[in-house]
Short mmCIF file of C-alpha atoms in Angstrom, two decimals:
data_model
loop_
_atom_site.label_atom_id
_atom_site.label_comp_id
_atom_site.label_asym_id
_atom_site.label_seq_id
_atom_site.Cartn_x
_atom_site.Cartn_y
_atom_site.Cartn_z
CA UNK A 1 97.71 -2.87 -86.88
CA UNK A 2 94.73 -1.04 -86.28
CA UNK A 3 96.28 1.68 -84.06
CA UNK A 4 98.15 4.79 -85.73
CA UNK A 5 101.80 3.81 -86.18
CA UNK A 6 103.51 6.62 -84.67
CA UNK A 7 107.01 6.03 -85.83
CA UNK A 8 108.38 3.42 -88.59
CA UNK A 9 111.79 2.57 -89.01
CA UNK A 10 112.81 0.41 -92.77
CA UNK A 11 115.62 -1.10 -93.89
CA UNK A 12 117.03 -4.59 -95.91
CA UNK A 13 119.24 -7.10 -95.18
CA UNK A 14 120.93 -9.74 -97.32
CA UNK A 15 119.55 -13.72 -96.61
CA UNK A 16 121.99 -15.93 -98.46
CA UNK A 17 119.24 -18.41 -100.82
CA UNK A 18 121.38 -21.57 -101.93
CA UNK A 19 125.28 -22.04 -102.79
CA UNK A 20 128.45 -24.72 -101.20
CA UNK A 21 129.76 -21.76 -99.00
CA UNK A 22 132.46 -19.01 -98.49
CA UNK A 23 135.39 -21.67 -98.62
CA UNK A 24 134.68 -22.60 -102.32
CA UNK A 25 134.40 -18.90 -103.50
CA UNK A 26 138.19 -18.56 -102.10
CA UNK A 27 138.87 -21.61 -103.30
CA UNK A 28 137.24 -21.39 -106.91
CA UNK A 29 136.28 -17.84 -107.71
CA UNK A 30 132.77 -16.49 -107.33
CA UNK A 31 129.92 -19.01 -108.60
CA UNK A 32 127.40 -18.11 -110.25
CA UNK A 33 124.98 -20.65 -108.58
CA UNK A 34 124.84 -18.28 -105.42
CA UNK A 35 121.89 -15.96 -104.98
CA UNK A 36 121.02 -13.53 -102.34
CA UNK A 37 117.80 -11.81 -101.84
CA UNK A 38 116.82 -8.36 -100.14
CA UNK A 39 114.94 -9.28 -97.12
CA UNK A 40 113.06 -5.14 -96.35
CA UNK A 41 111.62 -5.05 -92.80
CA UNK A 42 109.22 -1.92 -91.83
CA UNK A 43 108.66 -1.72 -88.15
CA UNK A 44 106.92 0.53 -85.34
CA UNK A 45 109.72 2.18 -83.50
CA UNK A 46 107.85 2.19 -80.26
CA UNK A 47 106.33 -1.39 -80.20
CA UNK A 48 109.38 -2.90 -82.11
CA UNK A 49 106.73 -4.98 -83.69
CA UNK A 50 107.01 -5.78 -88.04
CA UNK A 51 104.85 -4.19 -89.76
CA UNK A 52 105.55 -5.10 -92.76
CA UNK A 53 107.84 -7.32 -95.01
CA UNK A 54 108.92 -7.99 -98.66
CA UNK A 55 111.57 -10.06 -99.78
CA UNK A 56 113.17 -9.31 -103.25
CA UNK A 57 116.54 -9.64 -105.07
CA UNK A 58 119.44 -7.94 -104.63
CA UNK A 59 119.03 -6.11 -107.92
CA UNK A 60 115.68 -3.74 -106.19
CA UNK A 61 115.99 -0.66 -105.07
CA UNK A 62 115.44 0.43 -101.63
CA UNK A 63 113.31 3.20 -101.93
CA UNK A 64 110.95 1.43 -104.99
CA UNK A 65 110.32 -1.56 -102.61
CA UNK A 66 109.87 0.94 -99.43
CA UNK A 67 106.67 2.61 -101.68
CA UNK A 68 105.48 -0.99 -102.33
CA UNK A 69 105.69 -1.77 -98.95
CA UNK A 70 103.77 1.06 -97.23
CA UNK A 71 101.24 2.77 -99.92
CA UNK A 72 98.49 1.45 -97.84
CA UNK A 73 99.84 2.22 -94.80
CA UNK A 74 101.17 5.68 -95.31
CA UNK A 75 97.85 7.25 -93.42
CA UNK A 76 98.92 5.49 -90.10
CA UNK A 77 102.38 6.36 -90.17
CA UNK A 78 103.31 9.71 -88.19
CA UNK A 79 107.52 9.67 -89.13
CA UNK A 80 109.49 7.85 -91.15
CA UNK A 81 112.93 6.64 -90.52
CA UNK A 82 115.18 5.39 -92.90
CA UNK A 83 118.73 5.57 -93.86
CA UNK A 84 119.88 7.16 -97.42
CA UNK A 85 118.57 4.91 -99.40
CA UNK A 86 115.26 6.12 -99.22
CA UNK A 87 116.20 9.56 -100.05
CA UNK A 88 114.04 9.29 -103.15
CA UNK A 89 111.27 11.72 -104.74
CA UNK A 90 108.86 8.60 -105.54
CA UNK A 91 109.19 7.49 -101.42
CA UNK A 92 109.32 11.21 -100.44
CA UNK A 93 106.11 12.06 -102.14
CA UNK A 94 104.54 8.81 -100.71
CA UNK A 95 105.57 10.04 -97.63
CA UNK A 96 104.18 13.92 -97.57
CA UNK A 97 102.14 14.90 -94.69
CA UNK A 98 104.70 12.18 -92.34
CA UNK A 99 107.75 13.64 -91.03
CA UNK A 100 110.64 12.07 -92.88
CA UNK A 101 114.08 11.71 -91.24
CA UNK A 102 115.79 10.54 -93.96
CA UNK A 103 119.48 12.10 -94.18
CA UNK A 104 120.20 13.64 -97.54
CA UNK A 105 123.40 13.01 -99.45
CA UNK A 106 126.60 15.01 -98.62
CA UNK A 107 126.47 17.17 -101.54
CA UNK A 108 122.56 17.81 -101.66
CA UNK A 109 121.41 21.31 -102.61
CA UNK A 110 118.22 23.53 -101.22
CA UNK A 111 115.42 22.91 -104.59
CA UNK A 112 114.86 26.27 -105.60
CA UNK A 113 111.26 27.79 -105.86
CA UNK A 114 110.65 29.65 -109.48
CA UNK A 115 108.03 30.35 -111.31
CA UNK A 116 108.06 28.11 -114.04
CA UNK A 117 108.66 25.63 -111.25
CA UNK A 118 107.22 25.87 -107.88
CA UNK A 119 108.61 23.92 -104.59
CA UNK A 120 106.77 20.52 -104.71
CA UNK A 121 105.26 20.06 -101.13
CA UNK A 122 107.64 16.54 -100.65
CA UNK A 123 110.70 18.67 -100.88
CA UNK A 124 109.99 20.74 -98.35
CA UNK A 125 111.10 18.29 -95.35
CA UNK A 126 114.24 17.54 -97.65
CA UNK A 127 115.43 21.19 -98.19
CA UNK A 128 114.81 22.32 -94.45
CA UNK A 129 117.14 19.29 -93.77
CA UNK A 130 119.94 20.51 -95.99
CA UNK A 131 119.25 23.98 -94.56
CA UNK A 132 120.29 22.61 -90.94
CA UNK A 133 123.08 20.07 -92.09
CA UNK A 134 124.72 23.31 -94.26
CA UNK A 135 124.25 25.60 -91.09
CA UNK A 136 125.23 23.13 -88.39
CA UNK A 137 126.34 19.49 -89.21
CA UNK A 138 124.89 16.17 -90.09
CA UNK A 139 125.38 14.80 -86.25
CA UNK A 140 123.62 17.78 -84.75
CA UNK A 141 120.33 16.94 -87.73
CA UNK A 142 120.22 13.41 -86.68
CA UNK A 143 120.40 14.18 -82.77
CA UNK A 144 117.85 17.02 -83.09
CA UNK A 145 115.38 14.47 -85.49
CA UNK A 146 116.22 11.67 -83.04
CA UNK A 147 118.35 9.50 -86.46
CA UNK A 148 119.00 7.14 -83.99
CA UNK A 149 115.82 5.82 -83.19
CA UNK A 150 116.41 4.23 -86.89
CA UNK A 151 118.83 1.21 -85.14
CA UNK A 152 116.21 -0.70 -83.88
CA UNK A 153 115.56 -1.45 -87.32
CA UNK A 154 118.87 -3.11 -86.83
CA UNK A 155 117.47 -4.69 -83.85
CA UNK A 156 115.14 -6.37 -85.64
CA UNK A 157 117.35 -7.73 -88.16
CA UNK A 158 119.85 -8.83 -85.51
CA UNK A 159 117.13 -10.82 -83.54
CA UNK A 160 115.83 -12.78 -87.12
CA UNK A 161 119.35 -13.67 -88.20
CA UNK A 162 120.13 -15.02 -85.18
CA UNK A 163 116.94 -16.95 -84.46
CA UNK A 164 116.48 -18.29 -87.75
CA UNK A 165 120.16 -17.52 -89.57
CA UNK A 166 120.89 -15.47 -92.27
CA UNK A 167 119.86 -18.59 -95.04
CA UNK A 168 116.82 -19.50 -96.72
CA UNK A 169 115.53 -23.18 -96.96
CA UNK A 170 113.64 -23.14 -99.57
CA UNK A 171 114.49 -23.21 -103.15
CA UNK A 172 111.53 -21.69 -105.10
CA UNK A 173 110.43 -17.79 -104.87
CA UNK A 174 106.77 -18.48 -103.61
CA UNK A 175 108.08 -20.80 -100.45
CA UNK A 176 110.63 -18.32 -99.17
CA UNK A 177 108.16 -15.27 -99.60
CA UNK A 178 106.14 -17.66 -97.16
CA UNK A 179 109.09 -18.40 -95.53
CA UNK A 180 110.42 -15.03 -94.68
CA UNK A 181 106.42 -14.24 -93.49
CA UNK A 182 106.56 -16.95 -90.85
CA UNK A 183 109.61 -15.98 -89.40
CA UNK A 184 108.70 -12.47 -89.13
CA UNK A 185 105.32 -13.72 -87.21
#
């Protein structure tokens, strides 16, 4: 994209990889022949378009793949939405001269500047947050930051599950990596 990406909006969905079906885990118990993978979707709020994609299991962490996923992209990106799960230091820091809307958990606390340890420059956007969520409420942060801009993340997801289904049709790693980049063309 060679224009500036003036909002980005991330978040993963599950894609269902190979198993007989929901009938024979009621049936039989969970199987251990079924598999799901983390399908992580980055697009420009404005444009809707994908930016970017990665497809990993279910066992990766949000935030880790969302650093991946956007390290060389961070210099066109102007704010950041994402849900909790990217309340991280390692994304935060990625993300430090972006605006980050990014709700902190419930019982977050302001980082304290001392001496020994000053305010790292990442935290900033975080404790200003839990400033306005402890003086207001969380629904008056995520109007005021515009939160909700962050669904057409779901959008996205909703329009790629339904045009191609929530499976995968291939069987090994490399082909649904390819797979999951096709689609998202």
């Amino acid at each position: 994209c060679a224009l500036p990406i003036l909002a980005l909006a991330i978040d993963s969905t599950g894609l269902k990889v190979y198993g007989e079906g929901e009938w024979k885990v009621r049936k039989h118990g969970i199987s251990k022949r079924r598999t799901w993978l983390k399908l992580h979707i980055a697009i420009d709020i404005n444009t809707q378009e994908i930016v970017a994609v990665s497809l990993t299991g279910n066992d990766k962490d949000d935030a880790e793949v969302a650093v991946e996923m956007l390290k060389d992209k961070v210099d066109k990106v102007k704010s950041f939405h994402g849900d909790g799960a990217y309340d991280d230091f390692k994304c935060r820091e990625l993300l430090t001269n972006t605006k980050q809307i990014i709700p902190p958990p419930k019982d977050a606390v302001v980082h304290q500047v001392t001496k020994r340890k000053p305010l790292k420059e990442y935290l900033s956007q975080r404790n200003k947050a839990v400033e306005f969520i402890n003086e207001h409420d969380r629904k008056q942060w995520k109007i005021k930051e515009g939160y909700h801009l962050r669904s057409r993340n779901e959008t996205t997801m909703f329009r790629y599950k339904t045009a191609f289904g929530g499976e995968m049709q291939s069987r090994k790693i490399e082909n649904q990596q390819t797979e999951v980049l096709l689609k998202s063309k």
